[in-house]
Amino acid sequence: EAEGVQAPYRGTPIVEAALAAPRLALKIDNAPTAVPQQGIQEADLVFEELVEGGLTRFLAIFHTKVPEMAGPVRSGRSTDIPLLMPFDGALFGWSGANWAFRKLLDSVAVTDVGVYRKPSDYWRRTDRPTPSNLWAHSEKLLRHAPDDLSPPEPIWPFRAPDQPVTSDAEPTDGVDVTWGLTDVSFRWAAELGGWQRFQNGEQHLVTNDEG
């Protein structure tokens, strides 16, 4: 029986062989025309970044699960660079940016699999408005992973299932974040054993209606 270890980015148990799986970072749109997104619920980590006009975008990191497809994919920003740095060897899918960003991207040890480099792995949907209609064949992007992929490093330590809870932190039933035009709330759902995300007062759902 394969020995289990902790997933480096989410702390859940996985088999040790799964540690060698490629990491994929995708820049996902979060404008009103981008909702509902697809595939983002499979990510191990999701960073939310402020962009112009009080809107946000997501940088989703996939490792233990990679959806068949995900979107909408949008452009890279300079704020992505420090977020990508801990994920050496990751594939980075994005839709476009200025030349200054492309030069910055060269300073990070990621593999560029953006739409300009791998156009056959993206397509535009006809049922969404431009520019929130670019989708990625996420699983297909994994075939571009480098052969000398470095093993993933945990971003922070996780408590093992058999370790006691020693934190002095106060329990809370939620957190609220205001970005400008995007108000975000997280609420603990005891029946699900996890957090639910709300955006501008409505539960944030993806295309298969999962929270």
Short mmCIF file of C-alpha atoms in Angstrom, two decimals:
data_model
loop_
_atom_site.label_atom_id
_atom_site.label_comp_id
_atom_site.label_asym_id
_atom_site.label_seq_id
_atom_site.Cartn_x
_atom_site.Cartn_y
_atom_site.Cartn_z
CA GLU A 1 0.00 0.00 0.00
CA ALA A 2 1.37 3.40 -0.96
CA GLU A 3 2.51 5.54 1.93
CA GLY A 4 0.48 8.69 2.46
CA VAL A 5 1.90 12.19 2.87
CA GLN A 6 0.40 15.66 3.17
CA ALA A 7 -0.36 17.67 0.06
CA PRO A 8 2.12 20.58 0.23
CA TYR A 9 -0.38 23.34 -0.55
CA ARG A 10 -3.56 22.14 1.19
CA GLY A 11 -2.44 19.69 3.89
CA THR A 12 -4.80 16.89 2.89
CA PRO A 13 -3.51 13.30 2.64
CA ILE A 14 -2.22 12.12 -0.75
CA VAL A 15 -0.05 9.21 -1.86
CA GLU A 16 3.66 10.04 -2.00
CA ALA A 17 3.83 9.43 -5.75
CA ALA A 18 1.39 12.31 -6.27
CA LEU A 19 3.98 14.81 -5.02
CA ALA A 20 5.68 14.58 -8.41
CA ALA A 21 2.58 15.87 -10.22
CA PRO A 22 3.04 19.13 -12.17
CA ARG A 23 1.82 22.38 -10.66
CA LEU A 24 -0.35 24.66 -12.76
CA ALA A 25 -1.02 28.34 -12.03
CA LEU A 26 -3.90 29.98 -13.91
CA LYS A 27 -4.91 33.64 -13.90
CA ILE A 28 -8.71 33.64 -13.59
CA ASP A 29 -11.04 36.55 -14.25
CA ASN A 30 -13.44 37.75 -11.54
CA ALA A 31 -15.22 40.63 -13.27
CA PRO A 32 -19.06 40.55 -13.25
CA THR A 33 -18.99 39.15 -16.81
CA ALA A 34 -16.69 36.31 -15.65
CA VAL A 35 -19.09 34.79 -13.12
CA PRO A 36 -19.64 31.88 -12.83
CA GLN A 37 -16.11 30.62 -13.33
CA GLN A 38 -15.22 27.01 -14.08
CA GLY A 39 -12.61 24.76 -12.48
CA ILE A 40 -11.38 27.15 -9.80
CA GLN A 41 -12.96 25.04 -7.05
CA GLU A 42 -10.35 22.32 -7.71
CA ALA A 43 -7.41 24.60 -6.86
CA ASP A 44 -5.17 23.89 -3.88
CA LEU A 45 -4.61 27.62 -3.35
CA VAL A 46 -6.37 30.69 -4.69
CA PHE A 47 -4.87 34.17 -4.34
CA GLU A 48 -7.20 37.12 -4.86
CA GLU A 49 -5.58 40.23 -6.31
CA LEU A 50 -6.92 43.77 -6.59
CA VAL A 51 -6.98 45.15 -10.14
CA GLU A 52 -8.32 48.41 -11.54
CA GLY A 53 -11.70 49.81 -10.59
CA GLY A 54 -12.06 47.89 -7.34
CA LEU A 55 -12.36 44.55 -9.15
CA THR A 56 -10.30 41.44 -8.39
CA ARG A 57 -8.73 38.51 -10.22
CA PHE A 58 -7.61 35.12 -9.01
CA LEU A 59 -4.29 33.33 -9.27
CA ALA A 60 -5.27 29.68 -8.83
CA ILE A 61 -2.62 27.05 -8.03
CA PHE A 62 -3.54 23.47 -8.99
CA HIS A 63 -1.57 20.43 -7.81
CA THR A 64 -3.57 17.62 -6.20
CA LYS A 65 -6.43 18.09 -8.68
CA VAL A 66 -6.43 19.69 -12.12
CA PRO A 67 -9.77 20.24 -13.89
CA GLU A 68 -10.22 19.24 -17.51
CA MET A 69 -10.93 22.87 -18.35
CA ALA A 70 -10.94 26.18 -16.51
CA GLY A 71 -11.79 29.79 -17.14
CA PRO A 72 -12.15 32.53 -17.92
CA VAL A 73 -8.40 33.12 -18.23
CA ARG A 74 -7.17 36.71 -18.13
CA SER A 75 -3.94 38.67 -18.36
CA GLY A 76 -0.97 38.58 -16.02
CA ARG A 77 -0.03 41.48 -13.76
CA SER A 78 3.13 42.47 -11.90
CA THR A 79 1.42 41.43 -8.66
CA ASP A 80 1.56 37.82 -9.91
CA ILE A 81 5.35 37.72 -9.80
CA PRO A 82 5.93 37.50 -6.01
CA LEU A 83 2.99 35.11 -5.70
CA LEU A 84 4.48 32.76 -8.32
CA MET A 85 7.98 32.73 -6.81
CA PRO A 86 7.36 29.93 -4.26
CA PHE A 87 6.10 27.61 -7.02
CA ASP A 88 9.35 26.88 -8.86
CA GLY A 89 8.75 24.82 -11.98
CA ALA A 90 5.02 25.56 -12.11
CA LEU A 91 3.26 26.04 -15.42
CA PHE A 92 1.66 29.48 -15.76
CA GLY A 93 -1.39 29.98 -17.96
CA TRP A 94 -2.53 33.51 -18.76
CA SER A 95 -4.02 35.44 -21.65
CA GLY A 96 -1.72 38.37 -22.29
CA ALA A 97 0.07 41.36 -20.80
CA ASN A 98 2.40 44.19 -21.69
CA TRP A 99 6.06 43.65 -22.54
CA ALA A 100 7.17 44.90 -19.14
CA PHE A 101 5.29 42.03 -17.49
CA ARG A 102 6.75 39.52 -19.92
CA LYS A 103 10.25 40.66 -18.95
CA LEU A 104 9.32 40.32 -15.27
CA LEU A 105 7.97 36.83 -15.91
CA ASP A 106 11.39 35.81 -17.22
CA SER A 107 12.75 36.45 -13.72
CA VAL A 108 10.58 33.73 -12.17
CA ALA A 109 11.32 30.01 -12.45
CA VAL A 110 7.97 29.09 -14.02
CA THR A 111 7.15 27.61 -17.41
CA ASP A 112 5.14 30.01 -19.57
CA VAL A 113 2.15 28.20 -21.09
CA GLY A 114 0.13 31.33 -21.83
CA VAL A 115 -2.16 31.60 -24.83
CA TYR A 116 0.55 33.21 -26.99
CA ARG A 117 2.87 30.24 -26.46
CA LYS A 118 0.32 27.41 -26.45
CA PRO A 119 -2.68 28.72 -28.44
CA SER A 120 -4.04 25.25 -29.26
CA ASP A 121 -4.67 24.65 -25.54
CA TYR A 122 -7.12 27.57 -25.27
CA TRP A 123 -10.39 28.48 -26.92
CA ARG A 124 -12.99 31.25 -26.79
CA ARG A 125 -16.54 30.44 -25.77
CA THR A 126 -19.40 31.87 -27.80
CA ASP A 127 -21.78 32.17 -24.84
CA ARG A 128 -19.64 34.67 -22.91
CA PRO A 129 -18.72 38.29 -23.72
CA THR A 130 -15.16 39.25 -24.64
CA PRO A 131 -12.72 39.42 -22.86
CA SER A 132 -14.26 37.08 -20.24
CA ASN A 133 -14.60 34.17 -22.65
CA LEU A 134 -11.12 32.59 -22.91
CA TRP A 135 -10.98 29.04 -21.51
CA ALA A 136 -8.00 26.72 -21.00
CA HIS A 137 -7.75 22.99 -21.56
CA SER A 138 -6.11 22.72 -18.13
CA GLU A 139 -5.23 19.03 -18.30
CA LYS A 140 -3.62 19.47 -21.71
CA LEU A 141 -1.35 22.21 -20.34
CA LEU A 142 0.22 19.65 -17.99
CA ARG A 143 1.98 17.93 -20.88
CA HIS A 144 4.30 20.95 -21.17
CA ALA A 145 5.75 20.36 -17.69
CA PRO A 146 9.58 20.25 -17.64
CA ASP A 147 11.25 16.88 -17.20
CA ASP A 148 13.42 18.15 -14.34
CA LEU A 149 10.47 19.32 -12.26
CA SER A 150 11.53 20.30 -8.76
CA PRO A 151 9.55 18.80 -5.86
CA PRO A 152 6.96 21.13 -4.34
CA GLU A 153 7.78 22.90 -1.10
CA PRO A 154 5.06 23.51 1.50
CA ILE A 155 4.09 27.18 1.77
CA TRP A 156 3.33 26.80 5.49
CA PRO A 157 3.20 23.93 8.00
CA PHE A 158 0.00 21.95 8.49
CA ARG A 159 -1.17 20.18 11.62
CA ALA A 160 -1.12 16.40 11.22
CA PRO A 161 -4.43 14.60 11.91
CA ASP A 162 -3.01 13.02 15.09
CA GLN A 163 -1.61 16.27 16.49
CA PRO A 164 -3.56 18.13 19.17
CA VAL A 165 -4.91 21.62 18.51
CA THR A 166 -2.69 23.98 20.50
CA SER A 167 -3.60 27.31 18.92
CA ASP A 168 -4.75 30.17 21.13
CA ALA A 169 -6.70 31.67 18.23
CA GLU A 170 -10.27 32.76 18.89
CA PRO A 171 -12.97 30.89 16.94
CA THR A 172 -14.89 32.88 14.34
CA ASP A 173 -17.80 32.17 12.07
CA GLY A 174 -16.51 34.30 9.19
CA VAL A 175 -14.44 37.08 7.71
CA ASP A 176 -15.33 40.04 5.46
CA VAL A 177 -13.07 41.75 2.91
CA THR A 178 -13.94 44.88 0.95
CA TRP A 179 -11.96 45.43 -2.26
CA GLY A 180 -13.94 48.37 -3.65
CA LEU A 181 -16.49 47.09 -6.14
CA THR A 182 -16.02 43.56 -4.82
CA ASP A 183 -17.25 42.70 -1.31
CA VAL A 184 -16.17 39.23 -0.19
CA SER A 185 -17.34 37.20 2.80
CA PHE A 186 -16.35 33.76 4.01
CA ARG A 187 -18.74 31.89 6.30
CA TRP A 188 -18.17 28.56 8.00
CA ALA A 189 -20.67 25.93 6.86
CA ALA A 190 -20.76 23.27 9.58
CA GLU A 191 -22.86 20.93 7.44
CA LEU A 192 -20.13 20.98 4.77
CA GLY A 193 -17.17 21.09 7.14
CA GLY A 194 -15.70 24.00 5.20
CA TRP A 195 -15.90 27.65 4.22
CA GLN A 196 -18.38 29.11 1.76
CA ARG A 197 -17.50 32.23 -0.21
CA PHE A 198 -19.95 35.03 -0.85
CA GLN A 199 -19.35 37.83 -3.34
CA ASN A 200 -21.39 41.04 -3.29
CA GLY A 201 -23.98 39.38 -1.07
CA GLU A 202 -24.48 36.21 -3.12
CA GLN A 203 -22.94 32.77 -2.71
CA HIS A 204 -20.03 32.45 -5.13
CA LEU A 205 -20.83 29.48 -7.37
CA VAL A 206 -18.97 27.90 -10.28
CA THR A 207 -20.52 26.48 -13.43
CA ASN A 208 -21.42 23.17 -11.82
CA ASP A 209 -23.09 25.07 -8.93
CA GLU A 210 -20.52 24.00 -6.34
CA GLY A 211 -19.67 26.66 -3.72
#
